[in-house]
Every structure is written in structure tokens, then in C-alpha cells.
């Protein structure tokens, strides 16, 4: 009886460990978050639904997408101002209608496996991500739009994604507009510097800074100002570990599956 009283607690503890370990295996081993840059762009064509699905499959925390307007005002996912690099056609996005874009192949440039993949709309991407992965929506600048923020916010609200998105941009004006229209949505300023001129700016919740342009002092000052630090674009194990040690809150990577293993 005495031995049974000793063994039972040990068996209970062992059973609890066996049950808990599988749950722990689905959690990151540190507080740092992983953002799949343009989706899982190492395994699927960037800014497409297959790239988003792949990012979800490898358990990234966020998927980052680039958003612009077509000639007829449809918000689509595209990084460049032109479709030349990522489709089988040419032309500037702002000169093309959404219907014209649907005749193009946005997957074959990556591999034959993705032949005839279509350019997705922001609404389609939001619907795919809802309840499955958070989104970092970059509003592309260059040709500043009077309607881009309004249309993006309308879609975010329409799809019930307000609590699952952040909005980033190299355009400070876009971030200011977002905060004026929906202050609940976190905003991030994309910079190649440490962002020291904006530490106290209420229109900015986090800084998205190029790898190599931030040091420990800058990271500490960002955190002291109550802001978060995202670092891009980090694709090697050594740099991922360095960003973690620097105190990054989020790394943006083309290789989210590698980041999952490393971090």
C-alpha cells in the first residue's frame, strides 16, 4: 500500500507531462512573433492565396501582404508598381482594371505548380485569413491615393478583421489617416533607419525596420517609448537568433518554416 501511495502521484505527473508536451510543441519557444513576408514566399508565389495558405500551414503568427488599387479602384495584392515581374504580362497596375488582371497568370513565374494562379483581392485575402492567421497589411506608397485607406478600412471592418490586422506603410500620411478613421487598428512605420524622430508619435504603434539598421540601443529606445519592433527581411538562422537577442518583437521573413524551427 505504501508503494502504491508513492507510485500513484508519480504516474499522475508522468501522465500530465505526456498530455501537455504535444500542446507545448505547437507554441513558440520565445515571445518573438513570425511574419511571413508576402506570404510564405519561399514556397509559393508572393502575395497570392497559395502563399497565404502555406504561411498558415507553417504556423506563422502574421502574414504580410502588399495592397494597391487597380485603375477601377479594386484593392489587390501586389508589391511592384508593375505586373511585369510577377505575371505573364506587362503594364502598370494603376493603368489596369481588375478584369484585365484576371486574364493574367501570377503563378507560373515561380513554378509550373502554380500555373494560372490569379492575383487576389484584399477582400479575398481577408476572408482566407479570418480566424486563422493575423495580417500585416502594407499600404503601398509611391502614387499616393486619396481612397486607399478608406477602401482598406471598409474591407477590414466588413470582414470583421479589425482585431486581427495591423496596417503598415512607408507613407506616414497613410498611418495618420488610419489612426484618424479607426484608432483601434495598430499601425507600423516602415523605415530603413532606427525611427528616432518618431518615438513619441501617437500615430505609430510599432516600427518595421530594415535588418542591419537597428542596434541594441535603438531597440531599447523603441521599447522605452512603448512601441514594438519588427525587423525585416530576415532569412537565415543566425540573423533570426540575432534579432531575437536584440529584443525584436517580430521578425519578417520569406522563410517562416525556418523561423518556426529556429525560434
PDB file of C-alpha atoms in Angstrom:
ATOM      1  CA  UNK A   1       0.000   0.000   0.000  1.00  0.00           C
ATOM      2  CA  UNK A   2       2.809   2.344   0.855  1.00  0.00           C
ATOM      3  CA  UNK A   3       4.478   1.770  -2.522  1.00  0.00           C
ATOM      4  CA  UNK A   4       1.150   2.385  -4.282  1.00  0.00           C
ATOM      5  CA  UNK A   5       0.800   5.730  -2.498  1.00  0.00           C
ATOM      6  CA  UNK A   6       4.236   6.710  -3.778  1.00  0.00           C
ATOM      7  CA  UNK A   7       3.735   5.457  -7.315  1.00  0.00           C
ATOM      8  CA  UNK A   8       0.322   6.986  -7.953  1.00  0.00           C
ATOM      9  CA  UNK A   9       1.494  10.630  -7.711  1.00  0.00           C
ATOM     10  CA  UNK A  10       4.470   9.808  -9.944  1.00  0.00           C
ATOM     11  CA  UNK A  11       2.230   8.165 -12.531  1.00  0.00           C
ATOM     12  CA  UNK A  12      -0.150  11.139 -12.421  1.00  0.00           C
ATOM     13  CA  UNK A  13       2.718  13.577 -13.005  1.00  0.00           C
ATOM     14  CA  UNK A  14       4.036  11.470 -15.880  1.00  0.00           C
ATOM     15  CA  UNK A  15       0.604  11.332 -17.495  1.00  0.00           C
ATOM     16  CA  UNK A  16       0.197  15.089 -17.179  1.00  0.00           C
ATOM     17  CA  UNK A  17       3.565  15.614 -18.850  1.00  0.00           C
ATOM     18  CA  UNK A  18       2.622  13.302 -21.712  1.00  0.00           C
ATOM     19  CA  UNK A  19      -0.616  15.216 -22.265  1.00  0.00           C
ATOM     20  CA  UNK A  20       0.967  18.671 -22.058  1.00  0.00           C
ATOM     21  CA  UNK A  21       4.025  18.096 -24.261  1.00  0.00           C
ATOM     22  CA  UNK A  22       2.068  17.911 -27.555  1.00  0.00           C
ATOM     23  CA  UNK A  23       0.426  21.231 -26.684  1.00  0.00           C
ATOM     24  CA  UNK A  24       3.780  22.844 -25.995  1.00  0.00           C
ATOM     25  CA  UNK A  25       5.071  21.674 -29.375  1.00  0.00           C
ATOM     26  CA  UNK A  26       2.578  23.999 -31.070  1.00  0.00           C
ATOM     27  CA  UNK A  27       3.827  27.078 -29.200  1.00  0.00           C
ATOM     28  CA  UNK A  28       6.849  29.243 -29.989  1.00  0.00           C
ATOM     29  CA  UNK A  29       9.717  28.864 -27.537  1.00  0.00           C
ATOM     30  CA  UNK A  30      10.093  32.638 -27.123  1.00  0.00           C
ATOM     31  CA  UNK A  31       7.894  35.716 -27.195  1.00  0.00           C
ATOM     32  CA  UNK A  32       9.096  36.771 -30.639  1.00  0.00           C
ATOM     33  CA  UNK A  33       6.472  36.576 -33.396  1.00  0.00           C
ATOM     34  CA  UNK A  34       6.939  35.493 -37.004  1.00  0.00           C
ATOM     35  CA  UNK A  35       5.555  37.323 -40.019  1.00  0.00           C
ATOM     36  CA  UNK A  36       5.504  35.560 -43.385  1.00  0.00           C
ATOM     37  CA  UNK A  37       6.721  38.175 -45.864  1.00  0.00           C
ATOM     38  CA  UNK A  38       4.258  38.392 -48.779  1.00  0.00           C
ATOM     39  CA  UNK A  39       3.039  35.026 -47.541  1.00  0.00           C
ATOM     40  CA  UNK A  40       5.341  32.028 -47.460  1.00  0.00           C
ATOM     41  CA  UNK A  41       7.187  33.476 -50.442  1.00  0.00           C
ATOM     42  CA  UNK A  42       9.955  30.867 -50.336  1.00  0.00           C
ATOM     43  CA  UNK A  43       7.443  28.128 -51.180  1.00  0.00           C
ATOM     44  CA  UNK A  44       4.738  29.859 -53.243  1.00  0.00           C
ATOM     45  CA  UNK A  45       4.396  32.945 -55.446  1.00  0.00           C
ATOM     46  CA  UNK A  46       4.389  36.069 -53.316  1.00  0.00           C
ATOM     47  CA  UNK A  47       1.155  37.895 -52.496  1.00  0.00           C
ATOM     48  CA  UNK A  48      -1.070  35.025 -53.630  1.00  0.00           C
ATOM     49  CA  UNK A  49      -3.592  32.854 -51.819  1.00  0.00           C
ATOM     50  CA  UNK A  50      -1.310  29.765 -52.042  1.00  0.00           C
ATOM     51  CA  UNK A  51       1.436  31.762 -50.299  1.00  0.00           C
ATOM     52  CA  UNK A  52      -1.013  32.747 -47.564  1.00  0.00           C
ATOM     53  CA  UNK A  53      -2.201  29.157 -47.134  1.00  0.00           C
ATOM     54  CA  UNK A  54       1.412  27.986 -46.857  1.00  0.00           C
ATOM     55  CA  UNK A  55       2.107  30.621 -44.178  1.00  0.00           C
ATOM     56  CA  UNK A  56      -0.882  29.338 -42.220  1.00  0.00           C
ATOM     57  CA  UNK A  57       0.307  25.746 -42.604  1.00  0.00           C
ATOM     58  CA  UNK A  58       3.726  26.520 -41.109  1.00  0.00           C
ATOM     59  CA  UNK A  59       2.134  28.347 -38.161  1.00  0.00           C
ATOM     60  CA  UNK A  60       3.345  31.886 -38.782  1.00  0.00           C
ATOM     61  CA  UNK A  61       1.827  34.486 -36.448  1.00  0.00           C
ATOM     62  CA  UNK A  62       1.218  37.036 -39.204  1.00  0.00           C
ATOM     63  CA  UNK A  63       1.102  37.125 -42.969  1.00  0.00           C
ATOM     64  CA  UNK A  64       2.297  40.362 -44.573  1.00  0.00           C
ATOM     65  CA  UNK A  65       0.718  41.478 -47.852  1.00  0.00           C
ATOM     66  CA  UNK A  66       1.164  44.489 -50.116  1.00  0.00           C
ATOM     67  CA  UNK A  67      -2.004  46.328 -51.118  1.00  0.00           C
ATOM     68  CA  UNK A  68      -2.621  48.696 -54.017  1.00  0.00           C
ATOM     69  CA  UNK A  69      -5.530  49.947 -56.109  1.00  0.00           C
ATOM     70  CA  UNK A  70      -6.328  48.999 -59.696  1.00  0.00           C
ATOM     71  CA  UNK A  71      -7.458  51.530 -62.273  1.00  0.00           C
ATOM     72  CA  UNK A  72     -11.078  50.850 -61.311  1.00  0.00           C
ATOM     73  CA  UNK A  73     -10.459  51.048 -57.569  1.00  0.00           C
ATOM     74  CA  UNK A  74     -10.234  47.362 -56.614  1.00  0.00           C
ATOM     75  CA  UNK A  75      -7.730  46.623 -53.848  1.00  0.00           C
ATOM     76  CA  UNK A  76      -5.393  43.797 -54.843  1.00  0.00           C
ATOM     77  CA  UNK A  77      -2.211  42.211 -53.518  1.00  0.00           C
ATOM     78  CA  UNK A  78       0.890  43.314 -55.438  1.00  0.00           C
ATOM     79  CA  UNK A  79       4.291  44.593 -54.363  1.00  0.00           C
ATOM     80  CA  UNK A  80       5.572  46.296 -57.518  1.00  0.00           C
ATOM     81  CA  UNK A  81       4.035  49.163 -59.402  1.00  0.00           C
ATOM     82  CA  UNK A  82       4.104  46.949 -62.499  1.00  0.00           C
ATOM     83  CA  UNK A  83       2.854  43.404 -63.078  1.00  0.00           C
ATOM     84  CA  UNK A  84       5.899  42.514 -65.209  1.00  0.00           C
ATOM     85  CA  UNK A  85       7.972  40.677 -62.566  1.00  0.00           C
ATOM     86  CA  UNK A  86       5.215  38.506 -61.117  1.00  0.00           C
ATOM     87  CA  UNK A  87       2.919  37.794 -64.069  1.00  0.00           C
ATOM     88  CA  UNK A  88       2.987  36.728 -67.711  1.00  0.00           C
ATOM     89  CA  UNK A  89       2.102  40.237 -68.885  1.00  0.00           C
ATOM     90  CA  UNK A  90       3.253  43.835 -68.549  1.00  0.00           C
ATOM     91  CA  UNK A  91       1.753  47.128 -67.531  1.00  0.00           C
ATOM     92  CA  UNK A  92       1.438  49.427 -64.540  1.00  0.00           C
ATOM     93  CA  UNK A  93      -1.147  48.376 -62.002  1.00  0.00           C
ATOM     94  CA  UNK A  94      -2.789  51.786 -61.906  1.00  0.00           C
ATOM     95  CA  UNK A  95      -3.407  51.567 -65.665  1.00  0.00           C
ATOM     96  CA  UNK A  96      -5.089  48.145 -65.454  1.00  0.00           C
ATOM     97  CA  UNK A  97      -8.599  47.179 -64.426  1.00  0.00           C
ATOM     98  CA  UNK A  98      -9.284  44.228 -62.178  1.00  0.00           C
ATOM     99  CA  UNK A  99     -10.912  42.375 -65.071  1.00  0.00           C
ATOM    100  CA  UNK A 100      -7.755  42.826 -67.143  1.00  0.00           C
ATOM    101  CA  UNK A 101      -5.658  41.458 -64.271  1.00  0.00           C
ATOM    102  CA  UNK A 102      -7.811  38.324 -64.094  1.00  0.00           C
ATOM    103  CA  UNK A 103      -6.634  37.339 -67.583  1.00  0.00           C
ATOM    104  CA  UNK A 104      -3.025  37.179 -66.313  1.00  0.00           C
ATOM    105  CA  UNK A 105      -1.061  34.309 -64.749  1.00  0.00           C
ATOM    106  CA  UNK A 106       0.540  35.310 -61.434  1.00  0.00           C
ATOM    107  CA  UNK A 107       1.992  31.902 -60.573  1.00  0.00           C
ATOM    108  CA  UNK A 108       3.986  30.397 -63.437  1.00  0.00           C
ATOM    109  CA  UNK A 109       6.929  32.763 -62.925  1.00  0.00           C
ATOM    110  CA  UNK A 110       7.503  30.965 -59.611  1.00  0.00           C
ATOM    111  CA  UNK A 111       6.967  27.390 -60.835  1.00  0.00           C
ATOM    112  CA  UNK A 112       4.702  25.337 -63.084  1.00  0.00           C
ATOM    113  CA  UNK A 113       2.940  24.038 -59.977  1.00  0.00           C
ATOM    114  CA  UNK A 114       1.258  27.426 -59.632  1.00  0.00           C
ATOM    115  CA  UNK A 115       0.303  27.938 -63.251  1.00  0.00           C
ATOM    116  CA  UNK A 116      -2.626  30.303 -63.748  1.00  0.00           C
ATOM    117  CA  UNK A 117      -2.811  31.472 -60.131  1.00  0.00           C
ATOM    118  CA  UNK A 118      -4.770  34.736 -60.106  1.00  0.00           C
ATOM    119  CA  UNK A 119      -3.984  37.978 -58.360  1.00  0.00           C
ATOM    120  CA  UNK A 120      -6.074  38.069 -55.164  1.00  0.00           C
ATOM    121  CA  UNK A 121      -8.140  40.958 -53.914  1.00  0.00           C
ATOM    122  CA  UNK A 122      -7.664  42.238 -50.386  1.00  0.00           C
ATOM    123  CA  UNK A 123     -11.181  41.055 -49.582  1.00  0.00           C
ATOM    124  CA  UNK A 124     -10.335  37.501 -50.672  1.00  0.00           C
ATOM    125  CA  UNK A 125      -7.160  37.553 -48.566  1.00  0.00           C
ATOM    126  CA  UNK A 126      -9.019  38.852 -45.513  1.00  0.00           C
ATOM    127  CA  UNK A 127     -11.618  36.095 -45.843  1.00  0.00           C
ATOM    128  CA  UNK A 128      -8.936  33.394 -46.119  1.00  0.00           C
ATOM    129  CA  UNK A 129      -7.086  34.724 -43.055  1.00  0.00           C
ATOM    130  CA  UNK A 130     -10.094  35.377 -40.829  1.00  0.00           C
ATOM    131  CA  UNK A 131      -9.819  33.297 -37.668  1.00  0.00           C
ATOM    132  CA  UNK A 132      -6.701  31.525 -38.968  1.00  0.00           C
ATOM    133  CA  UNK A 133      -3.814  33.998 -39.044  1.00  0.00           C
ATOM    134  CA  UNK A 134      -3.282  37.673 -38.339  1.00  0.00           C
ATOM    135  CA  UNK A 135      -2.417  40.068 -41.154  1.00  0.00           C
ATOM    136  CA  UNK A 136       0.095  42.870 -41.621  1.00  0.00           C
ATOM    137  CA  UNK A 137      -1.420  44.920 -44.442  1.00  0.00           C
ATOM    138  CA  UNK A 138       1.124  47.197 -46.079  1.00  0.00           C
ATOM    139  CA  UNK A 139      -0.480  50.106 -47.895  1.00  0.00           C
ATOM    140  CA  UNK A 140       1.897  50.729 -50.772  1.00  0.00           C
ATOM    141  CA  UNK A 141       3.008  54.263 -51.423  1.00  0.00           C
ATOM    142  CA  UNK A 142       4.585  55.911 -54.437  1.00  0.00           C
ATOM    143  CA  UNK A 143       1.453  57.178 -56.087  1.00  0.00           C
ATOM    144  CA  UNK A 144      -0.425  58.429 -53.045  1.00  0.00           C
ATOM    145  CA  UNK A 145      -4.125  57.652 -53.181  1.00  0.00           C
ATOM    146  CA  UNK A 146      -6.986  59.607 -51.649  1.00  0.00           C
ATOM    147  CA  UNK A 147      -9.081  56.468 -51.325  1.00  0.00           C
ATOM    148  CA  UNK A 148      -6.693  53.618 -50.414  1.00  0.00           C
ATOM    149  CA  UNK A 149      -7.024  53.881 -46.632  1.00  0.00           C
ATOM    150  CA  UNK A 150     -10.809  54.336 -46.766  1.00  0.00           C
ATOM    151  CA  UNK A 151     -11.262  51.302 -49.005  1.00  0.00           C
ATOM    152  CA  UNK A 152      -8.878  49.150 -46.963  1.00  0.00           C
ATOM    153  CA  UNK A 153     -10.581  50.043 -43.676  1.00  0.00           C
ATOM    154  CA  UNK A 154     -14.005  49.421 -45.189  1.00  0.00           C
ATOM    155  CA  UNK A 155     -12.978  45.895 -46.198  1.00  0.00           C
ATOM    156  CA  UNK A 156     -11.336  45.190 -42.846  1.00  0.00           C
ATOM    157  CA  UNK A 157     -14.475  46.256 -40.998  1.00  0.00           C
ATOM    158  CA  UNK A 158     -16.804  44.483 -43.453  1.00  0.00           C
ATOM    159  CA  UNK A 159     -14.991  41.168 -42.949  1.00  0.00           C
ATOM    160  CA  UNK A 160     -14.796  41.525 -39.158  1.00  0.00           C
ATOM    161  CA  UNK A 161     -10.996  41.579 -39.146  1.00  0.00           C
ATOM    162  CA  UNK A 162     -10.366  44.700 -37.047  1.00  0.00           C
ATOM    163  CA  UNK A 163      -8.917  42.673 -34.168  1.00  0.00           C
ATOM    164  CA  UNK A 164      -6.758  40.526 -36.453  1.00  0.00           C
ATOM    165  CA  UNK A 165      -4.884  43.107 -38.533  1.00  0.00           C
ATOM    166  CA  UNK A 166      -2.178  45.715 -38.287  1.00  0.00           C
ATOM    167  CA  UNK A 167      -1.528  48.272 -41.019  1.00  0.00           C
ATOM    168  CA  UNK A 168       1.960  49.335 -42.052  1.00  0.00           C
ATOM    169  CA  UNK A 169       3.360  51.692 -44.655  1.00  0.00           C
ATOM    170  CA  UNK A 170       6.348  53.773 -45.656  1.00  0.00           C
ATOM    171  CA  UNK A 171       3.799  56.576 -46.017  1.00  0.00           C
ATOM    172  CA  UNK A 172       3.325  58.420 -42.736  1.00  0.00           C
ATOM    173  CA  UNK A 173       0.222  60.053 -44.233  1.00  0.00           C
ATOM    174  CA  UNK A 174      -1.477  56.678 -44.619  1.00  0.00           C
ATOM    175  CA  UNK A 175      -0.758  55.790 -40.982  1.00  0.00           C
ATOM    176  CA  UNK A 176      -2.139  59.125 -39.820  1.00  0.00           C
ATOM    177  CA  UNK A 177      -5.301  58.571 -41.858  1.00  0.00           C
ATOM    178  CA  UNK A 178      -5.782  55.109 -40.378  1.00  0.00           C
ATOM    179  CA  UNK A 179      -5.482  56.432 -36.818  1.00  0.00           C
ATOM    180  CA  UNK A 180      -7.932  59.243 -37.549  1.00  0.00           C
ATOM    181  CA  UNK A 181     -10.507  56.865 -39.035  1.00  0.00           C
ATOM    182  CA  UNK A 182     -10.050  53.765 -36.846  1.00  0.00           C
ATOM    183  CA  UNK A 183      -7.633  54.295 -33.936  1.00  0.00           C
ATOM    184  CA  UNK A 184      -8.153  50.715 -32.695  1.00  0.00           C
ATOM    185  CA  UNK A 185      -6.068  49.279 -35.545  1.00  0.00           C
ATOM    186  CA  UNK A 186      -2.317  49.157 -34.760  1.00  0.00           C
ATOM    187  CA  UNK A 187      -0.091  50.981 -37.239  1.00  0.00           C
ATOM    188  CA  UNK A 188       3.564  50.456 -38.148  1.00  0.00           C
ATOM    189  CA  UNK A 189       6.032  52.798 -39.823  1.00  0.00           C
ATOM    190  CA  UNK A 190       8.341  51.031 -42.292  1.00  0.00           C
ATOM    191  CA  UNK A 191      11.810  52.572 -42.150  1.00  0.00           C
ATOM    192  CA  UNK A 192      15.402  51.895 -43.089  1.00  0.00           C
ATOM    193  CA  UNK A 193      16.584  53.881 -40.044  1.00  0.00           C
ATOM    194  CA  UNK A 194      16.003  53.454 -36.302  1.00  0.00           C
ATOM    195  CA  UNK A 195      12.948  55.743 -36.300  1.00  0.00           C
ATOM    196  CA  UNK A 196      14.303  58.060 -33.597  1.00  0.00           C
ATOM    197  CA  UNK A 197      12.351  61.074 -34.917  1.00  0.00           C
ATOM    198  CA  UNK A 198       9.052  59.289 -34.309  1.00  0.00           C
ATOM    199  CA  UNK A 199       9.436  57.553 -30.948  1.00  0.00           C
ATOM    200  CA  UNK A 200       6.762  59.726 -29.310  1.00  0.00           C
ATOM    201  CA  UNK A 201       4.364  59.818 -32.268  1.00  0.00           C
ATOM    202  CA  UNK A 202       0.866  58.603 -31.348  1.00  0.00           C
ATOM    203  CA  UNK A 203       0.138  57.645 -34.972  1.00  0.00           C
ATOM    204  CA  UNK A 204       2.726  54.855 -34.751  1.00  0.00           C
ATOM    205  CA  UNK A 205       2.398  51.711 -32.634  1.00  0.00           C
ATOM    206  CA  UNK A 206       5.383  49.800 -33.996  1.00  0.00           C
ATOM    207  CA  UNK A 207       8.414  50.319 -36.180  1.00  0.00           C
ATOM    208  CA  UNK A 208       9.232  47.966 -39.040  1.00  0.00           C
ATOM    209  CA  UNK A 209      12.947  48.442 -39.573  1.00  0.00           C
ATOM    210  CA  UNK A 210      15.390  47.021 -42.081  1.00  0.00           C
ATOM    211  CA  UNK A 211      17.766  44.418 -40.695  1.00  0.00           C
ATOM    212  CA  UNK A 212      21.201  45.976 -40.213  1.00  0.00           C
ATOM    213  CA  UNK A 213      19.779  49.430 -39.432  1.00  0.00           C
ATOM    214  CA  UNK A 214      18.878  48.790 -35.810  1.00  0.00           C
ATOM    215  CA  UNK A 215      21.106  48.120 -32.806  1.00  0.00           C
ATOM    216  CA  UNK A 216      20.506  47.292 -29.148  1.00  0.00           C
ATOM    217  CA  UNK A 217      20.426  50.961 -28.166  1.00  0.00           C
ATOM    218  CA  UNK A 218      17.789  51.725 -30.784  1.00  0.00           C
ATOM    219  CA  UNK A 219      15.739  48.678 -29.800  1.00  0.00           C
ATOM    220  CA  UNK A 220      15.831  49.741 -26.139  1.00  0.00           C
ATOM    221  CA  UNK A 221      14.718  53.276 -27.002  1.00  0.00           C
ATOM    222  CA  UNK A 222      11.833  51.979 -29.110  1.00  0.00           C
ATOM    223  CA  UNK A 223      10.639  49.779 -26.264  1.00  0.00           C
ATOM    224  CA  UNK A 224      11.111  52.581 -23.726  1.00  0.00           C
ATOM    225  CA  UNK A 225       8.761  54.693 -25.861  1.00  0.00           C
ATOM    226  CA  UNK A 226       6.148  51.947 -25.601  1.00  0.00           C
ATOM    227  CA  UNK A 227       6.467  50.882 -29.243  1.00  0.00           C
ATOM    228  CA  UNK A 228       7.099  47.436 -30.710  1.00  0.00           C
ATOM    229  CA  UNK A 229       9.977  46.499 -33.021  1.00  0.00           C
ATOM    230  CA  UNK A 230       9.581  44.465 -36.208  1.00  0.00           C
ATOM    231  CA  UNK A 231      12.731  43.665 -38.237  1.00  0.00           C
ATOM    232  CA  UNK A 232      12.821  42.773 -41.964  1.00  0.00           C
ATOM    233  CA  UNK A 233      13.674  40.777 -44.048  1.00  0.00           C
ATOM    234  CA  UNK A 234      15.495  38.018 -42.143  1.00  0.00           C
ATOM    235  CA  UNK A 235      16.085  34.711 -43.912  1.00  0.00           C
ATOM    236  CA  UNK A 236      18.965  32.952 -42.114  1.00  0.00           C
ATOM    237  CA  UNK A 237      19.062  31.168 -38.772  1.00  0.00           C
ATOM    238  CA  UNK A 238      21.944  33.285 -37.455  1.00  0.00           C
ATOM    239  CA  UNK A 239      20.157  36.545 -38.233  1.00  0.00           C
ATOM    240  CA  UNK A 240      16.921  35.262 -36.723  1.00  0.00           C
ATOM    241  CA  UNK A 241      18.720  34.459 -33.473  1.00  0.00           C
ATOM    242  CA  UNK A 242      20.474  37.849 -33.554  1.00  0.00           C
ATOM    243  CA  UNK A 243      17.137  39.652 -33.995  1.00  0.00           C
ATOM    244  CA  UNK A 244      15.684  37.696 -31.073  1.00  0.00           C
ATOM    245  CA  UNK A 245      18.693  38.567 -28.902  1.00  0.00           C
ATOM    246  CA  UNK A 246      18.346  42.213 -29.936  1.00  0.00           C
ATOM    247  CA  UNK A 247      14.848  42.225 -28.484  1.00  0.00           C
ATOM    248  CA  UNK A 248      12.768  42.206 -31.671  1.00  0.00           C
ATOM    249  CA  UNK A 249       9.081  41.626 -31.066  1.00  0.00           C
ATOM    250  CA  UNK A 250       8.508  40.323 -34.583  1.00  0.00           C
ATOM    251  CA  UNK A 251      10.686  39.197 -37.464  1.00  0.00           C
ATOM    252  CA  UNK A 252       9.533  39.424 -41.064  1.00  0.00           C
ATOM    253  CA  UNK A 253      10.857  36.589 -43.200  1.00  0.00           C
ATOM    254  CA  UNK A 254      10.478  34.858 -46.551  1.00  0.00           C
ATOM    255  CA  UNK A 255      11.113  31.571 -44.714  1.00  0.00           C
ATOM    256  CA  UNK A 256       8.548  31.238 -41.914  1.00  0.00           C
ATOM    257  CA  UNK A 257       9.066  27.483 -41.611  1.00  0.00           C
ATOM    258  CA  UNK A 258      12.765  28.053 -40.875  1.00  0.00           C
ATOM    259  CA  UNK A 259      11.883  30.754 -38.362  1.00  0.00           C
ATOM    260  CA  UNK A 260       9.449  28.376 -36.656  1.00  0.00           C
ATOM    261  CA  UNK A 261      12.233  25.824 -36.206  1.00  0.00           C
ATOM    262  CA  UNK A 262      14.871  28.327 -35.101  1.00  0.00           C
ATOM    263  CA  UNK A 263      12.756  30.400 -32.724  1.00  0.00           C
TER     264      UNK A 263
END
